[in-house]
PDB file of C-alpha atoms in Angstrom:
ATOM      1  CA  ILE A   1      29.690  32.463  -7.360  1.00  0.00           C
ATOM      2  CA  GLY A   2      31.214  29.586  -5.373  1.00  0.00           C
ATOM      3  CA  ALA A   3      33.692  28.749  -8.133  1.00  0.00           C
ATOM      4  CA  ASP A   4      34.887  32.369  -8.321  1.00  0.00           C
ATOM      5  CA  LEU A   5      35.295  32.516  -4.539  1.00  0.00           C
ATOM      6  CA  LEU A   6      37.247  29.257  -4.564  1.00  0.00           C
ATOM      7  CA  LEU A   7      39.658  30.546  -7.223  1.00  0.00           C
ATOM      8  CA  LYS A   8      40.202  33.809  -5.342  1.00  0.00           C
ATOM      9  CA  THR A   9      40.804  31.916  -2.106  1.00  0.00           C
ATOM     10  CA  ILE A  10      43.338  29.585  -3.744  1.00  0.00           C
ATOM     11  CA  ASP A  11      45.172  32.588  -5.222  1.00  0.00           C
ATOM     12  CA  LYS A  12      45.318  34.243  -1.785  1.00  0.00           C
ATOM     13  CA  LEU A  13      46.584  31.007  -0.209  1.00  0.00           C
ATOM     14  CA  GLU A  14      49.355  30.768  -2.813  1.00  0.00           C
ATOM     15  CA  ASN A  15      50.341  34.414  -2.246  1.00  0.00           C
ATOM     16  CA  ASN A  16      50.094  34.211   1.564  1.00  0.00           C
ATOM     17  CA  SER A  17      47.649  37.103   1.478  1.00  0.00           C
ATOM     18  CA  LEU A  18      44.667  35.336   2.984  1.00  0.00           C
ATOM     19  CA  ASN A  19      43.370  37.077   6.106  1.00  0.00           C
ATOM     20  CA  SER A  20      42.103  34.479   8.518  1.00  0.00           C
ATOM     21  CA  ARG A  21      39.954  35.210  11.543  1.00  0.00           C
ATOM     22  CA  LYS A  22      38.412  33.159  14.296  1.00  0.00           C
ATOM     23  CA  GLN A  23      34.746  32.364  14.168  1.00  0.00           C
ATOM     24  CA  ASP A  24      32.663  34.327  16.641  1.00  0.00           C
ATOM     25  CA  PRO A  25      31.118  31.729  18.999  1.00  0.00           C
ATOM     26  CA  ALA A  26      28.139  34.030  19.578  1.00  0.00           C
ATOM     27  CA  ASN A  27      27.224  33.726  15.878  1.00  0.00           C
ATOM     28  CA  SER A  28      27.629  29.962  15.571  1.00  0.00           C
ATOM     29  CA  SER A  29      25.553  26.975  16.550  1.00  0.00           C
ATOM     30  CA  LEU A  30      25.602  23.218  16.251  1.00  0.00           C
ATOM     31  CA  ALA A  31      23.457  21.583  13.616  1.00  0.00           C
ATOM     32  CA  PRO A  32      20.477  19.749  15.086  1.00  0.00           C
ATOM     33  CA  ALA A  33      20.789  15.980  15.413  1.00  0.00           C
ATOM     34  CA  ILE A  34      19.226  13.945  12.615  1.00  0.00           C
ATOM     35  CA  LYS A  35      16.295  11.940  13.943  1.00  0.00           C
ATOM     36  CA  PRO A  36      14.960   8.748  12.321  1.00  0.00           C
ATOM     37  CA  LEU A  37      11.793  10.517  11.182  1.00  0.00           C
ATOM     38  CA  ASP A  38      13.947  13.115   9.372  1.00  0.00           C
ATOM     39  CA  CYS A  39      15.055  10.265   7.100  1.00  0.00           C
ATOM     40  CA  LEU A  40      11.531   9.060   6.203  1.00  0.00           C
ATOM     41  CA  ILE A  41      10.555  10.197   2.712  1.00  0.00           C
ATOM     42  CA  ASP A  42       7.290  12.098   2.327  1.00  0.00           C
ATOM     43  CA  TRP A  43       6.229  11.368  -1.254  1.00  0.00           C
ATOM     44  CA  THR A  44       3.826  14.337  -1.289  1.00  0.00           C
ATOM     45  CA  LYS A  45       6.833  16.692  -1.357  1.00  0.00           C
ATOM     46  CA  PRO A  46       8.255  17.875  -4.714  1.00  0.00           C
ATOM     47  CA  SER A  47      10.769  15.578  -6.406  1.00  0.00           C
ATOM     48  CA  ASP A  48      13.662  18.056  -6.024  1.00  0.00           C
ATOM     49  CA  GLU A  49      13.190  18.130  -2.226  1.00  0.00           C
ATOM     50  CA  ILE A  50      13.110  14.327  -2.079  1.00  0.00           C
ATOM     51  CA  HIS A  51      16.194  14.109  -4.314  1.00  0.00           C
ATOM     52  CA  ASN A  52      18.040  16.531  -2.007  1.00  0.00           C
ATOM     53  CA  GLN A  53      16.944  14.539   1.050  1.00  0.00           C
ATOM     54  CA  ILE A  54      18.306  11.321  -0.489  1.00  0.00           C
ATOM     55  CA  ARG A  55      21.623  13.006  -1.363  1.00  0.00           C
ATOM     56  CA  ALA A  56      21.965  14.685   2.043  1.00  0.00           C
ATOM     57  CA  LEU A  57      21.397  11.480   4.008  1.00  0.00           C
ATOM     58  CA  SER A  58      23.446   9.152   1.784  1.00  0.00           C
ATOM     59  CA  PRO A  59      25.102   6.891   2.690  1.00  0.00           C
ATOM     60  CA  LEU A  60      24.378   7.277   6.404  1.00  0.00           C
ATOM     61  CA  PRO A  61      21.926   7.358   7.964  1.00  0.00           C
ATOM     62  CA  GLY A  62      20.083   6.978   4.637  1.00  0.00           C
ATOM     63  CA  ALA A  63      16.717   8.239   3.426  1.00  0.00           C
ATOM     64  CA  TYR A  64      14.097   5.518   3.568  1.00  0.00           C
ATOM     65  CA  THR A  65      10.550   4.500   2.801  1.00  0.00           C
ATOM     66  CA  PHE A  66       8.653   1.235   3.142  1.00  0.00           C
ATOM     67  CA  ILE A  67       7.833  -1.530   0.696  1.00  0.00           C
ATOM     68  CA  ASN A  68       5.717  -4.493   1.888  1.00  0.00           C
ATOM     69  CA  LYS A  69       6.165  -3.209   5.466  1.00  0.00           C
ATOM     70  CA  LYS A  70       9.960  -3.490   5.111  1.00  0.00           C
ATOM     71  CA  ARG A  71      12.264  -0.501   5.287  1.00  0.00           C
ATOM     72  CA  ILE A  72      14.072   0.292   2.050  1.00  0.00           C
ATOM     73  CA  LYS A  73      16.813   2.905   1.855  1.00  0.00           C
ATOM     74  CA  LEU A  74      17.227   4.942  -1.315  1.00  0.00           C
ATOM     75  CA  PHE A  75      20.661   6.159  -2.356  1.00  0.00           C
ATOM     76  CA  VAL A  76      21.017   7.374  -5.933  1.00  0.00           C
ATOM     77  CA  SER A  77      18.232   9.403  -7.521  1.00  0.00           C
ATOM     78  CA  LYS A  78      17.526  11.862 -10.286  1.00  0.00           C
ATOM     79  CA  VAL A  79      14.634  14.275 -10.724  1.00  0.00           C
ATOM     80  CA  SER A  80      12.515  13.366 -13.731  1.00  0.00           C
ATOM     81  CA  ILE A  81      11.144  16.446 -15.440  1.00  0.00           C
ATOM     82  CA  ASN A  82       9.155  14.350 -17.934  1.00  0.00           C
ATOM     83  CA  THR A  83       6.130  13.833 -15.730  1.00  0.00           C
ATOM     84  CA  ILE A  84       4.269  10.915 -17.239  1.00  0.00           C
ATOM     85  CA  LEU A  85       2.500  10.002 -14.022  1.00  0.00           C
ATOM     86  CA  LYS A  86       0.706  13.258 -13.171  1.00  0.00           C
ATOM     87  CA  LYS A  87      -2.608  11.765 -12.109  1.00  0.00           C
ATOM     88  CA  THR A  88      -1.325   9.016  -9.833  1.00  0.00           C
ATOM     89  CA  LYS A  89      -0.977   9.051  -6.067  1.00  0.00           C
ATOM     90  CA  PRO A  90       2.439  10.223  -4.753  1.00  0.00           C
ATOM     91  CA  GLY A  91       4.639   7.213  -4.020  1.00  0.00           C
ATOM     92  CA  THR A  92       3.324   5.176  -6.963  1.00  0.00           C
ATOM     93  CA  LEU A  93       6.032   2.930  -8.446  1.00  0.00           C
ATOM     94  CA  TYR A  94       6.836   2.177 -12.065  1.00  0.00           C
ATOM     95  CA  ASN A  95       9.706  -0.170 -12.786  1.00  0.00           C
ATOM     96  CA  HIS A  96      12.063   0.099 -15.712  1.00  0.00           C
ATOM     97  CA  ALA A  97      15.006  -2.122 -16.599  1.00  0.00           C
ATOM     98  CA  ASN A  98      17.603  -0.220 -14.535  1.00  0.00           C
ATOM     99  CA  TYR A  99      15.619   2.114 -12.281  1.00  0.00           C
ATOM    100  CA  LEU A 100      12.309   2.820 -10.575  1.00  0.00           C
ATOM    101  CA  THR A 101      10.230   5.901 -11.261  1.00  0.00           C
ATOM    102  CA  VAL A 102       8.218   7.167  -8.301  1.00  0.00           C
ATOM    103  CA  THR A 103       5.542   9.833  -8.374  1.00  0.00           C
ATOM    104  CA  THR A 104       5.880  12.733  -5.956  1.00  0.00           C
ATOM    105  CA  GLY A 105       3.904  15.839  -5.075  1.00  0.00           C
ATOM    106  CA  LYS A 106       5.487  17.560  -8.094  1.00  0.00           C
ATOM    107  CA  ASP A 107       7.215  15.791 -10.985  1.00  0.00           C
ATOM    108  CA  ASP A 108       8.676  12.297 -10.623  1.00  0.00           C
ATOM    109  CA  ILE A 109      11.932  10.879  -9.313  1.00  0.00           C
ATOM    110  CA  ASN A 110      14.050   8.036 -10.661  1.00  0.00           C
ATOM    111  CA  ILE A 111      15.749   5.742  -8.137  1.00  0.00           C
ATOM    112  CA  TYR A 112      18.904   3.858  -9.154  1.00  0.00           C
ATOM    113  CA  GLU A 113      20.306   2.301  -5.931  1.00  0.00           C
ATOM    114  CA  VAL A 114      18.475   0.800  -2.969  1.00  0.00           C
ATOM    115  CA  GLN A 115      19.024  -1.283   0.145  1.00  0.00           C
ATOM    116  CA  LEU A 116      16.225  -3.492   1.408  1.00  0.00           C
ATOM    117  CA  GLU A 117      16.114  -4.089   5.153  1.00  0.00           C
ATOM    118  CA  GLY A 118      18.598  -6.849   6.046  1.00  0.00           C
ATOM    119  CA  LYS A 119      20.227  -6.824   2.596  1.00  0.00           C
ATOM    120  CA  LYS A 120      23.192  -5.072   1.029  1.00  0.00           C
ATOM    121  CA  ARG A 121      23.075  -1.905  -1.055  1.00  0.00           C
ATOM    122  CA  MET A 122      22.552  -2.674  -4.748  1.00  0.00           C
ATOM    123  CA  PRO A 123      21.571  -1.211  -8.118  1.00  0.00           C
ATOM    124  CA  VAL A 124      17.833  -1.273  -8.781  1.00  0.00           C
ATOM    125  CA  LYS A 125      18.441  -3.701 -11.663  1.00  0.00           C
ATOM    126  CA  SER A 126      19.816  -6.283  -9.197  1.00  0.00           C
ATOM    127  CA  PHE A 127      17.052  -5.527  -6.714  1.00  0.00           C
ATOM    128  CA  LEU A 128      14.378  -6.103  -9.363  1.00  0.00           C
ATOM    129  CA  SER A 129      15.873  -9.433 -10.388  1.00  0.00           C
ATOM    130  CA  GLY A 130      15.422 -10.808  -6.856  1.00  0.00           C
ATOM    131  CA  PHE A 131      12.313  -8.952  -5.673  1.00  0.00           C
ATOM    132  CA  ASN A 132       8.903  -9.305  -7.315  1.00  0.00           C
ATOM    133  CA  ILE A 133       7.754  -5.731  -7.598  1.00  0.00           C
ATOM    134  CA  ASN A 134       4.910  -6.442 -10.019  1.00  0.00           C
ATOM    135  CA  ASN A 135       2.444  -6.839  -7.147  1.00  0.00           C
ATOM    136  CA  ILE A 136       3.643  -3.649  -5.460  1.00  0.00           C
ATOM    137  CA  LYS A 137       2.383  -0.401  -6.848  1.00  0.00           C
ATOM    138  CA  HIS A 138       3.229   2.013  -4.073  1.00  0.00           C
ATOM    139  CA  PHE A 139       5.909   3.013  -1.564  1.00  0.00           C
ATOM    140  CA  GLY A 140       4.817   3.764   1.937  1.00  0.00           C
TER     141      GLY A 140
END
């Protein structure tokens, strides 16, 4: 629907036939401010909601969770439909060569880029080479 509307709008712009109108202030409002707790990931939510939260808050202010009591921001994610971790607690971590899989309230999510508190943003592969995640089994 959006693509069709975009094409029609571009055509009207080219033909100078676009009818513009001012927004009615009575029907508009400001978006609420994003609070720090809005950025904290709740792993009991479904993976698609968490994925959308990560995308919406990236790069700033950034969706985050905790690992070893340190804040870690998550930037690039993908919903994993192949749920191999159904019976584990939401937030449980499984590391792969280039990404982390995390269990959620529904399905799993793969994380590809992170930023540990006090460090720079990096691919999970780089993060895993400098951070021993074998002793950590859970976000939060």
